[in-house]
Coordinates of C-alpha atoms in Angstrom, one line a residue:
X103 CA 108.8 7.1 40.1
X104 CA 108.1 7.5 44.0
X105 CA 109.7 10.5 44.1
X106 CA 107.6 12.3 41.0
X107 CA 108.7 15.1 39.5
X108 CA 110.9 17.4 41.8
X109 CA 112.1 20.0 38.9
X110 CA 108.2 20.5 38.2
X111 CA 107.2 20.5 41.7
X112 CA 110.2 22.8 42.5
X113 CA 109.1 25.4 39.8
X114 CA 105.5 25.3 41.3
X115 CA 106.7 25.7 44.5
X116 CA 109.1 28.6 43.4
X117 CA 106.3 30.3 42.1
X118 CA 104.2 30.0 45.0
X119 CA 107.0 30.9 47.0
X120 CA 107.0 34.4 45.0
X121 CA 103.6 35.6 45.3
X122 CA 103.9 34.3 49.1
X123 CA 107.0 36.7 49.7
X124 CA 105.0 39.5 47.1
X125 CA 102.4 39.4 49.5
X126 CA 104.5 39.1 52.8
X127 CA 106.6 42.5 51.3
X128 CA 103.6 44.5 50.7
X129 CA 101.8 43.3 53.9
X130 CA 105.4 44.4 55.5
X131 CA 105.2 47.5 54.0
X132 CA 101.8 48.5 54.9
X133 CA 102.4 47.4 58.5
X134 CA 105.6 49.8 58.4
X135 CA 103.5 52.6 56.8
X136 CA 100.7 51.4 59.5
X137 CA 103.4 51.5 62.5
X138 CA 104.8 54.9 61.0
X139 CA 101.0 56.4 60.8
X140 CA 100.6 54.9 64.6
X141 CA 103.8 56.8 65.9
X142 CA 102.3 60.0 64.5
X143 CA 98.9 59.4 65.8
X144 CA 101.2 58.5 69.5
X145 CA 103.1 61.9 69.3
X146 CA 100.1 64.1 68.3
X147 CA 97.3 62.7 71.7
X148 CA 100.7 63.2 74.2
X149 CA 101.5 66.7 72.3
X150 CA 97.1 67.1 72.6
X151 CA 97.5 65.9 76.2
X152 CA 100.2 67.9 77.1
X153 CA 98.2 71.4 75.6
X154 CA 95.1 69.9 77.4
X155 CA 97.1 69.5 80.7
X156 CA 99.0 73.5 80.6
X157 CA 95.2 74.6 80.0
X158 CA 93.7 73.0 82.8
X159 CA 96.7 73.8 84.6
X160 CA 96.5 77.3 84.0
X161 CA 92.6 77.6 84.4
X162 CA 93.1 76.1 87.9
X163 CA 95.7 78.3 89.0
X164 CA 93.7 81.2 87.6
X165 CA 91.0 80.0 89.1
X166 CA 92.8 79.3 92.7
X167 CA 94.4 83.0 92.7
X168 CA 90.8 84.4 91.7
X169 CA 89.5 82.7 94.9
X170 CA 92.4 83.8 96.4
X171 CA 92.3 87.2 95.2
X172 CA 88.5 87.3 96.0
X173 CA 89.2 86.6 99.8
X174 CA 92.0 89.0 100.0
X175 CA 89.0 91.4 98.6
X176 CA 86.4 90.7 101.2
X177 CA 89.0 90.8 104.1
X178 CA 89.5 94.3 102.8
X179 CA 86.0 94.9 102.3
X180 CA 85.8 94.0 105.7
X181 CA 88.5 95.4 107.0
X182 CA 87.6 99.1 105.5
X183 CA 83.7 98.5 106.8
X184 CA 85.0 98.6 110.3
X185 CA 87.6 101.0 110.9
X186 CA 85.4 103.4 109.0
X187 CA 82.9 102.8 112.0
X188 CA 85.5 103.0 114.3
X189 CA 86.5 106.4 113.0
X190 CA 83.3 107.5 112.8
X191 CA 82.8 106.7 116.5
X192 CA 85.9 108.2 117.3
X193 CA 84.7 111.5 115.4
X194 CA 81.3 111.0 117.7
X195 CA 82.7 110.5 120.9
X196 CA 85.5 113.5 120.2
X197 CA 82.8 116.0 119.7
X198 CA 80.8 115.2 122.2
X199 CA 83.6 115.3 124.5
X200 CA 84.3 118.9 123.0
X201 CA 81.2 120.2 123.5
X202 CA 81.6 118.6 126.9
X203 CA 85.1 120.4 127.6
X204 CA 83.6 123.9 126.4
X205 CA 80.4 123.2 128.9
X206 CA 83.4 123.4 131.7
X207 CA 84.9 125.9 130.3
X208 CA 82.0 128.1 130.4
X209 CA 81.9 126.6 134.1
X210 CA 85.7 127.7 134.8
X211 CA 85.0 130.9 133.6
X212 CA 82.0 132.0 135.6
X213 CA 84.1 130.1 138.8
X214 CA 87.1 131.9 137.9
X215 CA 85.7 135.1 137.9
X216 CA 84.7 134.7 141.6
X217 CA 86.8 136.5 144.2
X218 CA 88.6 133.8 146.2
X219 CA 90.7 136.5 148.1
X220 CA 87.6 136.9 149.6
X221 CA 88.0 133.2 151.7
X222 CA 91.1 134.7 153.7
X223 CA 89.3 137.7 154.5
X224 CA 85.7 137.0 155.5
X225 CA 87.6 133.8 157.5
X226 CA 89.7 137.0 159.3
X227 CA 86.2 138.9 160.0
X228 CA 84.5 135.9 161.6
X229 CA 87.7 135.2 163.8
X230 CA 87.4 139.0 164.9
X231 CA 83.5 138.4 164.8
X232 CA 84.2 135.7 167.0
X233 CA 86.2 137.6 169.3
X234 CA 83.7 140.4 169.9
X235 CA 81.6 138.0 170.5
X236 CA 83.3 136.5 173.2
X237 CA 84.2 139.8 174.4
X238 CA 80.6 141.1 174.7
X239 CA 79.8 137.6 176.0
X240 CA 82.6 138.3 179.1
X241 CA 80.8 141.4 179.6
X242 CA 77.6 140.3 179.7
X243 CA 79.0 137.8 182.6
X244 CA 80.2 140.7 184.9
X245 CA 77.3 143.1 184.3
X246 CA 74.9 139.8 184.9
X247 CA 77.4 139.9 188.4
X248 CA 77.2 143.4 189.0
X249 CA 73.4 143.6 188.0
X250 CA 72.5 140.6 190.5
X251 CA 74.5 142.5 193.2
X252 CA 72.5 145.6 192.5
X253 CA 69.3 143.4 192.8
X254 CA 70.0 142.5 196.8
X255 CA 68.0 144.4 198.9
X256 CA 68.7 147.6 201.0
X257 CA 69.4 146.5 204.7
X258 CA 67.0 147.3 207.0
X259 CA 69.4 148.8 209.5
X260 CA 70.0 152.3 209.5
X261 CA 73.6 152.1 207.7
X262 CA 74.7 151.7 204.5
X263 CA 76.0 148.5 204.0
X264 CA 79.2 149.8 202.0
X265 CA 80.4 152.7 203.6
X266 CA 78.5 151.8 207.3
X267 CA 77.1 155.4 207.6
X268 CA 73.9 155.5 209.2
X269 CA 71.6 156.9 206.7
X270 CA 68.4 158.6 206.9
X271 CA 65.1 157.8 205.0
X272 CA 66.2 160.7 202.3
X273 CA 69.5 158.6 202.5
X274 CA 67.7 155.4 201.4
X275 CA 65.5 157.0 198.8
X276 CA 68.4 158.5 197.2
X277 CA 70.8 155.1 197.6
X278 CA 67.8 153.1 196.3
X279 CA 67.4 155.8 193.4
X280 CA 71.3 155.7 192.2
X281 CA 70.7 151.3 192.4
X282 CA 67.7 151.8 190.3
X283 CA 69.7 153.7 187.8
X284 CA 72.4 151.3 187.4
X285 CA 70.5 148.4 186.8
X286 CA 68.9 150.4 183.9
X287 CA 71.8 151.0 182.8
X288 CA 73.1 147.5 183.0
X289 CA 70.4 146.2 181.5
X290 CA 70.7 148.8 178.9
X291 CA 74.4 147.6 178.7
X292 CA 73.7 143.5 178.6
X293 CA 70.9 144.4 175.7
X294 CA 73.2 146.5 173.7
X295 CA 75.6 143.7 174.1
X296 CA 73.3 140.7 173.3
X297 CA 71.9 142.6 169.9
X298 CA 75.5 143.1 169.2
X299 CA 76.3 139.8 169.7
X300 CA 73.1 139.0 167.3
X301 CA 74.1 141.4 164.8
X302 CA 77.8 139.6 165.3
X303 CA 76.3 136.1 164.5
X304 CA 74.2 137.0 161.7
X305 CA 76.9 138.2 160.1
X306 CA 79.2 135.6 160.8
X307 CA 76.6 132.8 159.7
X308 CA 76.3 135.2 156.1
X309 CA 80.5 135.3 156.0
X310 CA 80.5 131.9 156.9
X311 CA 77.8 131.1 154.2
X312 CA 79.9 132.9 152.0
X313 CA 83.1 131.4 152.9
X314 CA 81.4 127.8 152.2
X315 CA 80.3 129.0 149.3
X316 CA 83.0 130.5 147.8
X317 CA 85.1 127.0 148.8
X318 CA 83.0 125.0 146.9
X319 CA 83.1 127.1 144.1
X320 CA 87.0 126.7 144.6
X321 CA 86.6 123.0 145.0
X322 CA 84.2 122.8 142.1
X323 CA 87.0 124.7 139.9
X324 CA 89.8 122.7 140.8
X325 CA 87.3 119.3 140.0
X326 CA 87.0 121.2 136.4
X327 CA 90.1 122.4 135.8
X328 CA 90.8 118.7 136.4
X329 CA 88.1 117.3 134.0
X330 CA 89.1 119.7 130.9
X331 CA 92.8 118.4 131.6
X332 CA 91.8 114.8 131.7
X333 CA 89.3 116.0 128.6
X334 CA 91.8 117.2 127.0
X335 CA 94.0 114.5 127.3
X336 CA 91.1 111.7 125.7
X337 CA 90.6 114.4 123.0
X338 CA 94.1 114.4 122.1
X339 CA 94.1 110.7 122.3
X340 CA 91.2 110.3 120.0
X341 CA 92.9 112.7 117.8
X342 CA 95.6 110.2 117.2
X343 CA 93.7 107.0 117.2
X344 CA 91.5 109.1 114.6
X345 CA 94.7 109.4 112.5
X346 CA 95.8 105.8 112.8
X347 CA 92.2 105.0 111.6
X348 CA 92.9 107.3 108.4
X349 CA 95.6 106.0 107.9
X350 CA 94.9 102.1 107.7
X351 CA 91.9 103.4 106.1
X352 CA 94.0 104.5 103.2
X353 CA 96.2 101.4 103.4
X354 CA 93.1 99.4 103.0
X355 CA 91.4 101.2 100.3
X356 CA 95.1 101.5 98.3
X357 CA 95.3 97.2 98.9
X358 CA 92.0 97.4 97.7
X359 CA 92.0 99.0 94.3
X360 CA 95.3 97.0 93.9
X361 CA 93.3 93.7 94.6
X362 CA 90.6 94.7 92.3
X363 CA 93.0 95.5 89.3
X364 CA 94.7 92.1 90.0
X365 CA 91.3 90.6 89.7
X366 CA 91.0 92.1 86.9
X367 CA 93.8 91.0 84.9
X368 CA 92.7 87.2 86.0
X369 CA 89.1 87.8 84.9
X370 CA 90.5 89.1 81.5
X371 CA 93.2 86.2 81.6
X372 CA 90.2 83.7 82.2
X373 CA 88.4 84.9 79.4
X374 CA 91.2 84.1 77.2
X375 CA 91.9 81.0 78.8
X376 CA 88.8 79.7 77.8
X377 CA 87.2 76.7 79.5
X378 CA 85.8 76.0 75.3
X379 CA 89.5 75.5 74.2
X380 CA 90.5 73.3 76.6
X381 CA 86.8 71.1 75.8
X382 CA 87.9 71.4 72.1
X383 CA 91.5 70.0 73.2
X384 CA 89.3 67.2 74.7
X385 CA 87.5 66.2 71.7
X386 CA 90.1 66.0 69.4
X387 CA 92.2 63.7 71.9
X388 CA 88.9 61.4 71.7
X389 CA 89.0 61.5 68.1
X390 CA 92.5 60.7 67.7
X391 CA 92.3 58.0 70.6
X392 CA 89.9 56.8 68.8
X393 CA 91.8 56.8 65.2
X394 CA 94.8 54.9 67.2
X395 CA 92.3 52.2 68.0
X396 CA 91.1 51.7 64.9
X397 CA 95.1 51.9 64.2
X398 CA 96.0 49.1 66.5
X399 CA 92.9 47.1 65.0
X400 CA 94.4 46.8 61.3
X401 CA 97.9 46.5 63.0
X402 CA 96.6 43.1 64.9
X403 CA 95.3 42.4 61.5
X404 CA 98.2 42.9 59.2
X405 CA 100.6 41.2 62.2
X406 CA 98.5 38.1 61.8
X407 CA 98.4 38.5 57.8
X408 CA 102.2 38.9 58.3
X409 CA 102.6 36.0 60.4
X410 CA 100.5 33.8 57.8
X411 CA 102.2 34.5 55.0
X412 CA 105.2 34.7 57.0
X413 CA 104.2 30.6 57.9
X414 CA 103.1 29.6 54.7
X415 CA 106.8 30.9 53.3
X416 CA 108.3 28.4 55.6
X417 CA 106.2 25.7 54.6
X418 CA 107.1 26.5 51.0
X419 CA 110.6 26.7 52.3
X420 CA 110.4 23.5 53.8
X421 CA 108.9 21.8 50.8
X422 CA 111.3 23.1 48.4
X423 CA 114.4 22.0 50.7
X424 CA 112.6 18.7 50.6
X425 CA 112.0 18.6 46.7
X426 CA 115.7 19.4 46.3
X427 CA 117.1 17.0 48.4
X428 CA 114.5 14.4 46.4
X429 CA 115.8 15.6 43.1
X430 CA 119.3 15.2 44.3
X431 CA 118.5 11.6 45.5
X432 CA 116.9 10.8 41.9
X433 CA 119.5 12.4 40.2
X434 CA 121.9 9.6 42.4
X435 CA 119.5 7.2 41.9
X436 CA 119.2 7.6 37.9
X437 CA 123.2 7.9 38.3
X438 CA 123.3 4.4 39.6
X439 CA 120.4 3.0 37.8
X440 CA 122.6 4.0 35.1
X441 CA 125.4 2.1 36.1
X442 CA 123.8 -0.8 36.8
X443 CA 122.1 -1.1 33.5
X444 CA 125.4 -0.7 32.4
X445 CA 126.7 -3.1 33.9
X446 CA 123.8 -5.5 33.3
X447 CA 124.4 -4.8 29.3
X448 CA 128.0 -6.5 30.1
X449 CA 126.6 -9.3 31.7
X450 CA 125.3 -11.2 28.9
X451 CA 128.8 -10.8 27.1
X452 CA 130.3 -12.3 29.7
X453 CA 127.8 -15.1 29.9
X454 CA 128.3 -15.8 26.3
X455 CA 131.9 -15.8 26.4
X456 CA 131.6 -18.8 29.4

């Protein structure tokens, strides 16, 4: 009687036992439909991610080459600013040295036109010049001699102091007469010869004038002649820097448009690579983050539900392994009671029979 009733206890527990394991199954089952929903939920915020990540990606580097692309841009800008003031100067300073080059031209021509032959020849008067000069100078000396000899008085002897005749008064006049007439015409000589010498050095100071002149007109052409040669020269040399300007010019202005177009194409690619797609990407990552929270929230509460139900089977468990081993120990027991009532039926028999 200790033991109770084990069958009835056994079919109470069994029953138990079958809503516990109905329950445990369909807790199962929604945590496996739970679990199943979660993995989805997983896949779809890493694929989310992964879409949010190659648009960011691809906005940056748009973004980066548009900077990039921008700089490029202004260098050019830049770039296409100055050597177009450079080529303008160069432009400037070539004319001007034209107009400088034809200002010596006109110079060379006037210069050019001037008689140099003229140099040898006047040089050849003034050494003849010269000469006569000297000449008429050397004259001058020995009628100076012969005048001042002409100039000594008469002796006042009786005879002539060249020949030693004795000479009378009509001697003496006449004597006195031809020395008058010589120094007149010494003097007339020695002037003659000192105007010439005048006229002489007039004209070799006008030659000589001219000579100088014409010189520096011959220095003056060769210093020009020089200058439109080293004219020349700078305008040939701006000619070719003018030309490499152009032509970095153009190389400039073709990068240009090139850079522009590429900007282009990124502006357009930027527009459809829109900033709003990405923040739309963003929101429903949040929304689905948010969905695997709530996820993981009835997961935790279906594991404990699971484990409950899981613990209350092995209690039932336990109690029906006990109630069968206590219905097999009062099924012995009966067995024996059995046999010893048996037995104790016998007895009084046995008594008797003593």
């Amino acid at each position: 009687d200790g033991l109770g009733d084990p069958n009835k206890e056994l079919v109470t527990l069994g029953a138990q036992l079958l809503v516990v394991e109905q329950s445990l199954a369909t807790k199962i089952e929604e945590l496996d439909l739970q679990n199943a929903e979660l993995t989805e939920l997983t896949t779809k915020v890493n694929e989310l991610n992964t879409a949010h990540s190659n648009i960011e990606s691809k906005f940056a580097s748009l973004l980066t080459t548009e900077k990039s692309l921008s700089a490029d841009k202004s260098k050019l800008e830049i770039s296409i600013k100055e050597y177009t003031s450079k080529k303008a100067n160069v432009i400037k300073s070539a004319r001007e040295m034209v107009t400088e080059v034809n200002a010596l031209k006109d110079q060379q021509t006037k210069l050019a036109a001037l008689d140099y032959a003229q140099i040898d020849i006047l040089t050849e008067k003034i050494e003849k010049s010269k000469e006569a000069v000297s000449s008429h100078n050397m004259l001058i000396k020995l009628k100076l001699e012969e005048l001042d000899e002409l100039k000594i008085p008469l002796p006042t002897g009786s005879k002539c102091k060249t020949c030693r005749k004795a000479m009378t008064d009509k001697d003496r006049k006449e004597h006195k007469d031809h020395i008058d007439s010589g120094i007149r015409a010494l003097q007339t000589i020695i002037s003659t010869a000192k105007k010439t010498i005048v006229g002489l050095n007039s004209q070799m100071a006008t030659q000589l004038q001219t000579v100088n002149g014409l010189n520096l007109s011959k220095q003056q052409l060769e210093n020009i002649n020089t200058k439109i040669a080293a004219k020349s020269k700078e305008i040939r040399d701006k000619s070719t820097q003018h030309d490499d300007y152009a032509a970095l010019l153009t190389k400039f202005k073709l990068e240009l448009e090139e850079k522009e177009a590429e900007l282009a194409t990124v502006a357009a690619e930027l527009k459809n690579s829109s900033i709003e797609e990405a923040n739309l990407l963003k929101k429903e990552i949040a929304e689905v983050k948010q969905a695997i929270i709530v996820m993981n929230g009835k997961i935790a509460t279906l594991n404990k539900e699971v484990a409950h139900h899981t613990s209350a089977k092995a209690v039932i468990l336990h109690s029906v392994e006990q109630k069968t081993k206590d219905n097999t120990k009062k099924k012995d027991l009966k067995k024996a009671l059995e046999g010893l009532e048996k037995k104790f039926t016998t007895y009084p028999s046995v008594i008797q029979a003593f």
